[in-house]
mmCIF file of C-alpha atoms in Angstrom:
data_model
loop_
_atom_site.group_PDB
_atom_site.id
_atom_site.type_symbol
_atom_site.label_atom_id
_atom_site.label_comp_id
_atom_site.label_asym_id
_atom_site.label_seq_id
_atom_site.Cartn_x
_atom_site.Cartn_y
_atom_site.Cartn_z
ATOM 1 C CA MET O 1 -32.379 -89.352 26.864
ATOM 2 C CA SER O 2 -33.237 -92.225 29.174
ATOM 3 C CA PRO O 3 -34.497 -95.690 28.199
ATOM 4 C CA HIS O 4 -37.443 -94.965 30.482
ATOM 5 C CA ASP O 5 -38.441 -92.192 28.059
ATOM 6 C CA LEU O 6 -38.365 -94.545 25.062
ATOM 7 C CA PRO O 7 -41.591 -96.197 23.951
ATOM 8 C CA PRO O 8 -40.966 -99.940 24.194
ATOM 9 C CA ARG O 9 -42.844 -100.731 21.002
ATOM 10 C CA HIS O 10 -43.483 -98.751 17.838
ATOM 11 C CA THR O 11 -43.257 -99.667 14.201
ATOM 12 C CA GLU O 12 -43.186 -96.345 12.333
ATOM 13 C CA THR O 13 -40.087 -95.391 10.383
ATOM 14 C CA VAL O 14 -37.674 -93.317 12.444
ATOM 15 C CA SER O 15 -34.675 -91.258 11.405
ATOM 16 C CA PRO O 16 -31.127 -92.616 11.784
ATOM 17 C CA ASP O 17 -30.332 -89.867 14.303
ATOM 18 C CA LEU O 18 -33.297 -90.841 16.471
ATOM 19 C CA LEU O 19 -32.299 -94.507 16.273
ATOM 20 C CA ALA O 20 -28.741 -93.553 17.265
ATOM 21 C CA GLY O 21 -30.045 -91.580 20.239
ATOM 22 C CA GLN O 22 -32.197 -94.465 21.381
ATOM 23 C CA ALA O 23 -29.279 -96.896 21.019
ATOM 24 C CA GLN O 24 -26.992 -94.587 23.022
ATOM 25 C CA ALA O 25 -29.625 -94.349 25.768
ATOM 26 C CA TRP O 26 -29.885 -98.124 26.000
ATOM 27 C CA ILE O 27 -26.086 -98.442 26.070
ATOM 28 C CA ALA O 28 -25.798 -95.945 28.924
ATOM 29 C CA TRP O 29 -28.556 -97.781 30.815
ATOM 30 C CA LEU O 30 -26.886 -101.170 30.364
ATOM 31 C CA ALA O 31 -23.541 -99.747 31.466
ATOM 32 C CA SER O 32 -25.084 -98.266 34.613
ATOM 33 C CA GLY O 33 -25.553 -101.729 36.086
ATOM 34 C CA ALA O 34 -29.148 -100.975 37.181
ATOM 35 C CA VAL O 35 -30.633 -103.583 34.862
ATOM 36 C CA GLU O 36 -34.207 -104.238 35.994
ATOM 37 C CA PRO O 37 -35.914 -107.322 34.485
ATOM 38 C CA GLU O 38 -38.883 -105.360 33.122
ATOM 39 C CA ARG O 39 -36.639 -102.839 31.363
ATOM 40 C CA MET O 40 -34.538 -105.681 29.983
ATOM 41 C CA GLN O 41 -37.701 -107.117 28.434
ATOM 42 C CA ALA O 42 -38.427 -103.697 26.925
ATOM 43 C CA PHE O 43 -34.877 -103.528 25.599
ATOM 44 C CA GLU O 44 -35.145 -106.963 24.001
ATOM 45 C CA ALA O 45 -38.471 -105.954 22.433
ATOM 46 C CA TRP O 46 -36.866 -102.771 21.081
ATOM 47 C CA LEU O 47 -34.002 -104.792 19.559
ATOM 48 C CA LYS O 48 -36.496 -106.900 17.585
ATOM 49 C CA LEU O 49 -37.924 -103.867 15.783
ATOM 50 C CA PRO O 50 -36.587 -103.124 12.271
ATOM 51 C CA GLY O 51 -33.165 -101.470 12.242
ATOM 52 C CA ARG O 52 -32.746 -101.390 16.013
ATOM 53 C CA ARG O 53 -30.185 -104.156 16.474
ATOM 54 C CA ARG O 54 -28.029 -102.766 13.688
ATOM 55 C CA ALA O 55 -28.139 -99.281 15.236
ATOM 56 C CA PHE O 56 -27.339 -100.664 18.672
ATOM 57 C CA GLU O 57 -24.331 -102.691 17.461
ATOM 58 C CA TYR O 58 -23.035 -99.715 15.473
ATOM 59 C CA GLU O 59 -23.205 -97.391 18.486
ATOM 60 C CA ARG O 60 -21.689 -100.027 20.783
ATOM 61 C CA GLN O 61 -18.747 -100.444 18.403
ATOM 62 C CA LEU O 62 -18.289 -96.674 18.316
ATOM 63 C CA TRP O 63 -18.071 -96.587 22.101
ATOM 64 C CA GLN O 64 -15.548 -99.419 22.034
ATOM 65 C CA ALA O 65 -13.520 -97.818 19.241
ATOM 66 C CA VAL O 66 -12.897 -94.537 21.041
ATOM 67 C CA ALA O 67 -10.725 -96.396 23.569
ATOM 68 C CA GLN O 68 -8.405 -97.666 20.813
ATOM 69 C CA PRO O 69 -5.894 -95.686 18.726
ATOM 70 C CA PRO O 70 -6.816 -95.332 15.020
ATOM 71 C CA GLN O 71 -5.259 -98.008 12.805
ATOM 72 C CA ARG O 72 -5.252 -95.973 9.592
ATOM 73 C CA THR O 73 -5.472 -92.346 8.514
ATOM 74 C CA ASN O 74 -8.195 -92.716 5.887
ATOM 75 C CA ARG O 75 -10.268 -89.642 5.200
ATOM 76 C CA ILE O 76 -13.332 -89.598 7.459
ATOM 77 C CA ARG O 77 -16.534 -87.842 6.520
ATOM 78 C CA PRO O 78 -17.492 -84.809 8.659
ATOM 79 C CA ARG O 79 -20.711 -86.481 9.790
ATOM 80 C CA ARG O 80 -18.760 -89.496 11.089
ATOM 81 C CA VAL O 81 -16.270 -87.161 12.802
ATOM 82 C CA ARG O 82 -19.138 -85.544 14.705
ATOM 83 C CA ARG O 83 -20.551 -88.932 15.676
ATOM 84 C CA LEU O 84 -17.134 -90.088 16.884
ATOM 85 C CA ALA O 85 -16.713 -86.889 18.886
ATOM 86 C CA VAL O 86 -20.079 -87.382 20.561
ATOM 87 C CA ALA O 87 -19.289 -91.028 21.277
ATOM 88 C CA ALA O 88 -15.853 -90.108 22.629
ATOM 89 C CA ALA O 89 -17.280 -87.461 24.933
ATOM 90 C CA ALA O 90 -19.912 -89.855 26.233
ATOM 91 C CA ALA O 91 -17.377 -92.632 26.709
ATOM 92 C CA LEU O 92 -14.923 -90.384 28.565
ATOM 93 C CA ALA O 93 -17.723 -89.174 30.810
ATOM 94 C CA LEU O 94 -18.678 -92.769 31.551
ATOM 95 C CA LEU O 95 -15.050 -93.676 32.279
ATOM 96 C CA TRP O 96 -14.792 -90.747 34.702
ATOM 97 C CA VAL O 97 -17.970 -91.737 36.524
ATOM 98 C CA SER O 98 -17.532 -95.520 36.589
ATOM 99 C CA PRO O 99 -14.557 -97.577 35.351
ATOM 100 C CA GLU O 100 -16.671 -100.701 35.886
ATOM 101 C CA ALA O 101 -19.377 -99.320 33.606
ATOM 102 C CA TRP O 102 -16.719 -98.554 30.996
ATOM 103 C CA LEU O 103 -15.467 -102.125 31.213
ATOM 104 C CA ARG O 104 -18.999 -103.508 30.803
ATOM 105 C CA LEU O 105 -19.445 -101.411 27.690
ATOM 106 C CA ARG O 106 -16.196 -102.494 26.036
ATOM 107 C CA ALA O 107 -16.316 -106.178 26.938
ATOM 108 C CA ASP O 108 -18.022 -108.830 24.841
ATOM 109 C CA HIS O 109 -17.532 -111.452 27.568
ATOM 110 C CA ARG O 110 -17.001 -110.992 31.325
ATOM 111 C CA SER O 111 -16.661 -113.571 34.069
ATOM 112 C CA GLY O 112 -17.795 -113.135 37.644
ATOM 113 C CA SER O 113 -16.404 -115.190 40.513
ATOM 114 C CA GLU O 114 -16.265 -118.386 38.455
ATOM 115 C CA VAL O 115 -14.224 -119.635 35.497
ATOM 116 C CA MET O 116 -16.048 -119.266 32.143
ATOM 117 C CA THR O 117 -15.562 -121.310 28.947
ATOM 118 C CA LEU O 118 -16.392 -119.682 25.592
ATOM 119 C CA ALA O 119 -16.590 -120.772 21.962
ATOM 120 C CA LEU O 120 -15.124 -118.067 19.708
ATOM 121 C CA PRO O 121 -16.490 -117.345 16.203
ATOM 122 C CA ASP O 122 -13.650 -119.181 14.409
ATOM 123 C CA GLY O 123 -14.020 -122.368 16.443
ATOM 124 C CA SER O 124 -11.275 -121.491 18.910
ATOM 125 C CA ARG O 125 -11.911 -121.957 22.621
ATOM 126 C CA ALA O 126 -11.326 -119.397 25.361
ATOM 127 C CA VAL O 127 -11.410 -120.010 29.093
ATOM 128 C CA LEU O 128 -11.675 -116.863 31.222
ATOM 129 C CA ASP O 129 -10.445 -116.920 34.767
ATOM 130 C CA ALA O 130 -12.658 -115.322 37.421
ATOM 131 C CA ASP O 131 -12.971 -111.515 37.227
ATOM 132 C CA SER O 132 -11.722 -111.358 33.634
ATOM 133 C CA ALA O 133 -13.001 -109.671 30.486
ATOM 134 C CA ILE O 134 -12.300 -109.796 26.751
ATOM 135 C CA ALA O 135 -13.488 -108.041 23.604
ATOM 136 C CA VAL O 136 -13.599 -110.010 20.334
ATOM 137 C CA GLU O 137 -12.348 -108.090 17.294
ATOM 138 C CA TYR O 138 -12.349 -110.362 14.246
ATOM 139 C CA ASN O 139 -11.908 -108.828 10.787
ATOM 140 C CA ASP O 140 -10.385 -109.684 7.417
ATOM 141 C CA ARG O 141 -6.833 -109.046 8.703
ATOM 142 C CA GLN O 142 -6.762 -110.811 12.053
ATOM 143 C CA ARG O 143 -8.637 -112.736 14.694
ATOM 144 C CA GLY O 144 -8.129 -110.305 17.544
ATOM 145 C CA ILE O 145 -8.889 -110.589 21.250
ATOM 146 C CA GLN O 146 -8.530 -107.637 23.598
ATOM 147 C CA LEU O 147 -7.725 -108.838 27.113
ATOM 148 C CA LEU O 148 -9.343 -106.057 29.125
ATOM 149 C CA ARG O 149 -8.911 -107.575 32.585
ATOM 150 C CA GLY O 150 -7.644 -110.699 34.305
ATOM 151 C CA ARG O 151 -6.379 -113.745 32.476
ATOM 152 C CA ALA O 152 -7.526 -116.127 29.786
ATOM 153 C CA TRP O 153 -6.392 -119.366 28.160
ATOM 154 C CA PHE O 154 -6.876 -119.951 24.442
ATOM 155 C CA GLU O 155 -6.968 -123.097 22.331
ATOM 156 C CA VAL O 156 -6.668 -121.777 18.795
ATOM 157 C CA ALA O 157 -8.528 -123.338 15.877
ATOM 158 C CA PRO O 158 -6.129 -124.025 12.956
ATOM 159 C CA GLY O 159 -6.789 -123.604 9.263
ATOM 160 C CA HIS O 160 -7.465 -119.850 9.148
ATOM 161 C CA ALA O 161 -5.578 -117.330 7.039
ATOM 162 C CA GLN O 162 -5.891 -114.574 9.668
ATOM 163 C CA PRO O 163 -3.427 -114.721 12.580
ATOM 164 C CA PHE O 164 -4.847 -115.130 16.085
ATOM 165 C CA ARG O 165 -3.665 -112.295 18.333
ATOM 166 C CA VAL O 166 -4.293 -111.350 21.943
ATOM 167 C CA LEU O 167 -3.765 -107.643 22.610
ATOM 168 C CA ALA O 168 -3.071 -106.401 26.147
ATOM 169 C CA GLN O 169 -1.592 -103.165 27.496
ATOM 170 C CA GLY O 170 -0.185 -102.140 24.116
ATOM 171 C CA GLY O 171 1.508 -105.483 23.448
ATOM 172 C CA VAL O 172 0.533 -108.566 21.478
ATOM 173 C CA VAL O 173 0.741 -112.331 21.905
ATOM 174 C CA GLU O 174 0.362 -114.080 18.550
ATOM 175 C CA ASP O 175 -0.430 -117.735 17.996
ATOM 176 C CA ILE O 176 1.771 -119.850 15.762
ATOM 177 C CA ALA O 177 -0.113 -123.139 16.413
ATOM 178 C CA THR O 178 -0.781 -123.546 20.051
ATOM 179 C CA ALA O 179 -2.691 -123.306 23.294
ATOM 180 C CA PHE O 180 -1.572 -120.537 25.627
ATOM 181 C CA ALA O 181 -2.547 -118.283 28.519
ATOM 182 C CA VAL O 182 -2.290 -114.508 28.858
ATOM 183 C CA ALA O 183 -2.653 -112.534 32.089
ATOM 184 C CA ALA O 184 -2.990 -108.746 32.450
ATOM 185 C CA THR O 185 -2.275 -107.270 35.873
ATOM 186 C CA ALA O 186 -1.257 -103.932 37.340
ATOM 187 C CA GLN O 187 2.370 -105.068 36.976
ATOM 188 C CA GLY O 188 2.077 -105.925 33.284
ATOM 189 C CA VAL O 189 1.294 -108.829 30.961
ATOM 190 C CA GLU O 190 2.456 -112.443 31.166
ATOM 191 C CA ALA O 191 2.200 -115.124 28.468
ATOM 192 C CA GLU O 192 2.542 -118.857 29.124
ATOM 193 C CA VAL O 193 2.527 -121.613 26.490
ATOM 194 C CA SER O 194 0.940 -124.960 27.298
ATOM 195 C CA GLN O 195 1.210 -126.365 23.771
ATOM 196 C CA GLY O 196 2.846 -125.345 20.485
ATOM 197 C CA GLN O 197 4.462 -121.929 20.019
ATOM 198 C CA VAL O 198 3.636 -118.227 20.300
ATOM 199 C CA ARG O 199 5.503 -115.007 19.788
ATOM 200 C CA VAL O 200 5.287 -111.953 22.049
ATOM 201 C CA ALA O 201 5.960 -108.247 21.471
ATOM 202 C CA ALA O 202 5.654 -105.505 24.097
ATOM 203 C CA THR O 203 4.778 -102.824 21.522
ATOM 204 C CA SER O 204 3.735 -102.813 17.888
ATOM 205 C CA GLY O 205 7.192 -101.712 16.742
ATOM 206 C CA SER O 206 9.353 -103.984 18.895
ATOM 207 C CA GLY O 207 10.839 -107.335 17.948
ATOM 208 C CA TRP O 208 9.326 -110.729 18.686
ATOM 209 C CA THR O 209 10.206 -113.123 21.497
ATOM 210 C CA TYR O 210 9.345 -116.741 20.629
ATOM 211 C CA LEU O 211 8.056 -119.163 23.253
ATOM 212 C CA LEU O 212 7.601 -122.937 23.161
ATOM 213 C CA ALA O 213 5.539 -125.212 25.426
ATOM 214 C CA GLY O 214 6.388 -124.633 29.082
ATOM 215 C CA GLN O 215 8.043 -121.278 28.440
ATOM 216 C CA ARG O 216 6.881 -117.932 29.807
ATOM 217 C CA ALA O 217 7.573 -114.248 29.218
ATOM 218 C CA GLY O 218 6.243 -110.948 30.476
ATOM 219 C CA PHE O 219 6.369 -107.216 29.888
ATOM 220 C CA ALA O 220 5.207 -103.994 31.484
ATOM 221 C CA ALA O 221 3.201 -101.579 29.360
ATOM 222 C CA GLY O 222 5.589 -99.853 26.965
ATOM 223 C CA GLY O 223 8.555 -101.897 28.223
ATOM 224 C CA GLN O 224 10.478 -104.865 26.910
ATOM 225 C CA VAL O 225 9.703 -108.568 26.888
ATOM 226 C CA THR O 226 11.656 -110.589 29.443
ATOM 227 C CA ARG O 227 11.755 -114.364 29.812
ATOM 228 C CA ARG O 228 10.396 -115.901 33.017
ATOM 229 C CA ALA O 229 11.279 -119.239 34.596
ATOM 230 C CA ASP O 230 9.929 -122.212 32.658
ATOM 231 C CA LEU O 231 6.956 -124.121 34.002
ATOM 232 C CA ALA O 232 5.696 -127.644 33.376
ATOM 233 C CA PRO O 233 3.026 -127.356 30.646
ATOM 234 C CA ASP O 234 0.417 -129.116 32.786
ATOM 235 C CA ARG O 235 0.829 -126.428 35.460
ATOM 236 C CA ILE O 236 0.026 -123.577 33.080
ATOM 237 C CA ALA O 237 -3.396 -122.034 33.651
ATOM 238 C CA SER O 238 -4.135 -124.649 36.302
ATOM 239 C CA TRP O 239 -7.133 -122.534 37.344
ATOM 240 C CA ARG O 240 -8.943 -124.048 34.331
ATOM 241 C CA ASP O 241 -9.072 -127.294 36.299
ATOM 242 C CA GLY O 242 -10.055 -125.640 39.567
ATOM 243 C CA GLU O 243 -6.528 -125.424 41.019
ATOM 244 C CA LEU O 244 -4.712 -122.336 42.252
ATOM 245 C CA LEU O 245 -0.975 -123.042 42.523
ATOM 246 C CA LEU O 246 0.946 -120.485 44.567
ATOM 247 C CA ASP O 247 4.718 -120.781 44.239
ATOM 248 C CA VAL O 248 6.670 -118.369 46.463
ATOM 249 C CA VAL O 249 3.910 -115.744 46.356
ATOM 250 C CA ALA O 250 3.637 -112.676 48.597
ATOM 251 C CA VAL O 251 0.767 -112.943 51.065
ATOM 252 C CA PRO O 252 -1.137 -109.876 49.737
ATOM 253 C CA ASP O 253 -0.928 -111.291 46.204
ATOM 254 C CA ALA O 254 -2.130 -114.692 47.431
ATOM 255 C CA VAL O 255 -5.134 -113.106 49.161
ATOM 256 C CA ALA O 256 -5.913 -111.088 46.027
ATOM 257 C CA GLN O 257 -5.798 -114.201 43.864
ATOM 258 C CA ILE O 258 -8.206 -116.081 46.110
ATOM 259 C CA ALA O 259 -10.475 -113.026 46.256
ATOM 260 C CA ARG O 260 -11.126 -113.349 42.514
ATOM 261 C CA TYR O 261 -13.159 -116.482 43.169
ATOM 262 C CA ARG O 262 -15.205 -115.199 46.112
ATOM 263 C CA ALA O 263 -18.718 -113.905 45.486
ATOM 264 C CA GLY O 264 -18.341 -111.143 48.084
ATOM 265 C CA PRO O 265 -15.688 -108.431 48.517
ATOM 266 C CA THR O 266 -12.390 -109.196 50.268
ATOM 267 C CA PHE O 267 -10.458 -106.558 52.199
ATOM 268 C CA MET O 268 -6.970 -106.652 53.712
ATOM 269 C CA ARG O 269 -6.245 -104.768 56.907
ATOM 270 C CA GLY O 270 -2.739 -103.967 58.055
ATOM 271 C CA ASP O 271 0.592 -104.513 56.316
ATOM 272 C CA LEU O 272 0.703 -108.122 55.109
ATOM 273 C CA SER O 273 3.689 -107.554 52.839
ATOM 274 C CA THR O 274 6.183 -108.258 55.640
ATOM 275 C CA LEU O 275 4.948 -111.828 56.084
ATOM 276 C CA PRO O 276 6.950 -114.705 54.560
ATOM 277 C CA GLN O 277 5.988 -115.738 51.044
ATOM 278 C CA VAL O 278 3.745 -118.767 50.741
ATOM 279 C CA ASN O 279 3.532 -121.970 48.718
ATOM 280 C CA ALA O 280 0.150 -123.620 48.436
ATOM 281 C CA ALA O 281 -2.132 -125.675 46.193
ATOM 282 C CA LEU O 282 -5.726 -124.543 46.673
ATOM 283 C CA ARG O 283 -9.110 -125.151 45.035
ATOM 284 C CA VAL O 284 -10.662 -122.139 43.299
ATOM 285 C CA ASP O 285 -14.061 -123.839 43.318
ATOM 286 C CA GLN O 286 -13.904 -123.771 47.147
ATOM 287 C CA PRO O 287 -12.741 -120.190 47.729
ATOM 288 C CA GLU O 288 -13.824 -119.945 51.373
ATOM 289 C CA GLN O 289 -11.869 -123.052 52.319
ATOM 290 C CA ALA O 290 -8.942 -121.762 50.260
ATOM 291 C CA LEU O 291 -8.960 -118.458 52.134
ATOM 292 C CA ASP O 292 -9.101 -120.268 55.489
ATOM 293 C CA ALA O 293 -6.231 -122.557 54.470
ATOM 294 C CA LEU O 294 -4.086 -119.591 53.459
ATOM 295 C CA ALA O 295 -4.939 -117.800 56.705
ATOM 296 C CA MET O 296 -3.893 -120.814 58.737
ATOM 297 C CA ALA O 297 -0.603 -121.189 56.857
ATOM 298 C CA ALA O 298 0.293 -117.474 57.042
ATOM 299 C CA GLY O 299 -0.986 -116.780 60.565
ATOM 300 C CA LEU O 300 -3.826 -114.536 59.424
ATOM 301 C CA ARG O 301 -7.273 -113.935 60.797
ATOM 302 C CA VAL O 302 -10.381 -113.910 58.573
ATOM 303 C CA THR O 303 -13.416 -111.970 59.796
ATOM 304 C CA ARG O 304 -16.582 -112.617 57.837
ATOM 305 C CA LEU O 305 -19.414 -110.094 57.767
ATOM 306 C CA PRO O 306 -22.875 -110.062 56.142
ATOM 307 C CA LEU O 307 -23.191 -109.776 52.337
ATOM 308 C CA GLY O 308 -20.169 -112.020 51.816
ATOM 309 C CA VAL O 309 -17.606 -109.497 53.105
ATOM 310 C CA ALA O 310 -14.309 -110.995 54.332
ATOM 311 C CA ILE O 311 -11.628 -108.993 56.172
ATOM 312 C CA VAL O 312 -8.151 -110.559 56.238
ATOM 313 C CA SER O 313 -5.798 -109.215 58.903
ATOM 314 C CA HIS O 314 -2.644 -110.107 60.785
ATOM 315 C CA PRO O 315 -3.403 -110.387 64.511
ATOM 316 C CA THR O 316 -1.382 -107.945 66.550
ATOM 317 C CA PRO O 317 0.435 -109.736 69.388
ATOM 318 C CA ARG O 318 -0.426 -108.455 72.839
#
């Protein structure tokens, strides 16, 4: 079923199965990325009808839940098993077709090429770096944040019975009374404390590693937590203030970090890994100048094409 086949307005009572089908169609349409303004107006009108928003949120949570392992083994009714199976099949199909669409469906908040500041339901504050995404999972046991991509800094509101936890790649970073940053990359997860204290575990069954202000630790998915070199607290998550601090960073990694803040795509041509590592202090709110400054320091060439495309290469000597 397609949202284009759904009548934008009707008030008669509809069955739960029909509501679920309509909600699933809207979810698939939203995840496709082809969000036309007129259909968005129709979607918003549909949400205002009785029972629609509740059905939509229920189906969206089902799609999110199939990506997570079950927390308990409570008996599930056959009807719910069928619904979960349908949702799982649809979600896996979406993941196969478009990982970006899957991310859009799971995320409650996503940033583009700019840093984003958010107020969380408990009064905590989150700052997402560019190209980052989180899902908010608060319940009666915990205030949970799934870091789905990129990195985020959290200032945790005190006075709540539920612990504040950031989950990433199978591990957890738990607040003890603090402000801290978490980054998820292809190499693993890194936690940095700018104030207070956190504890980090690489898996649910492993022991805790405790960190104080200025301390850092990281882990690969399924691995063990290892301590990293300490950092001055005011240098942690410096991207929140528009600064990108590169300390002995490989050139490809430096280009990739700057690319997060560009509106257009950035490509690297040739092997840049053999170039000397770089140290630089750049402005993320001026990504084009930052890319040019890095190119000048590392002896690179930047070719800019229409639609914001930038190609970074190492000139071949003649």
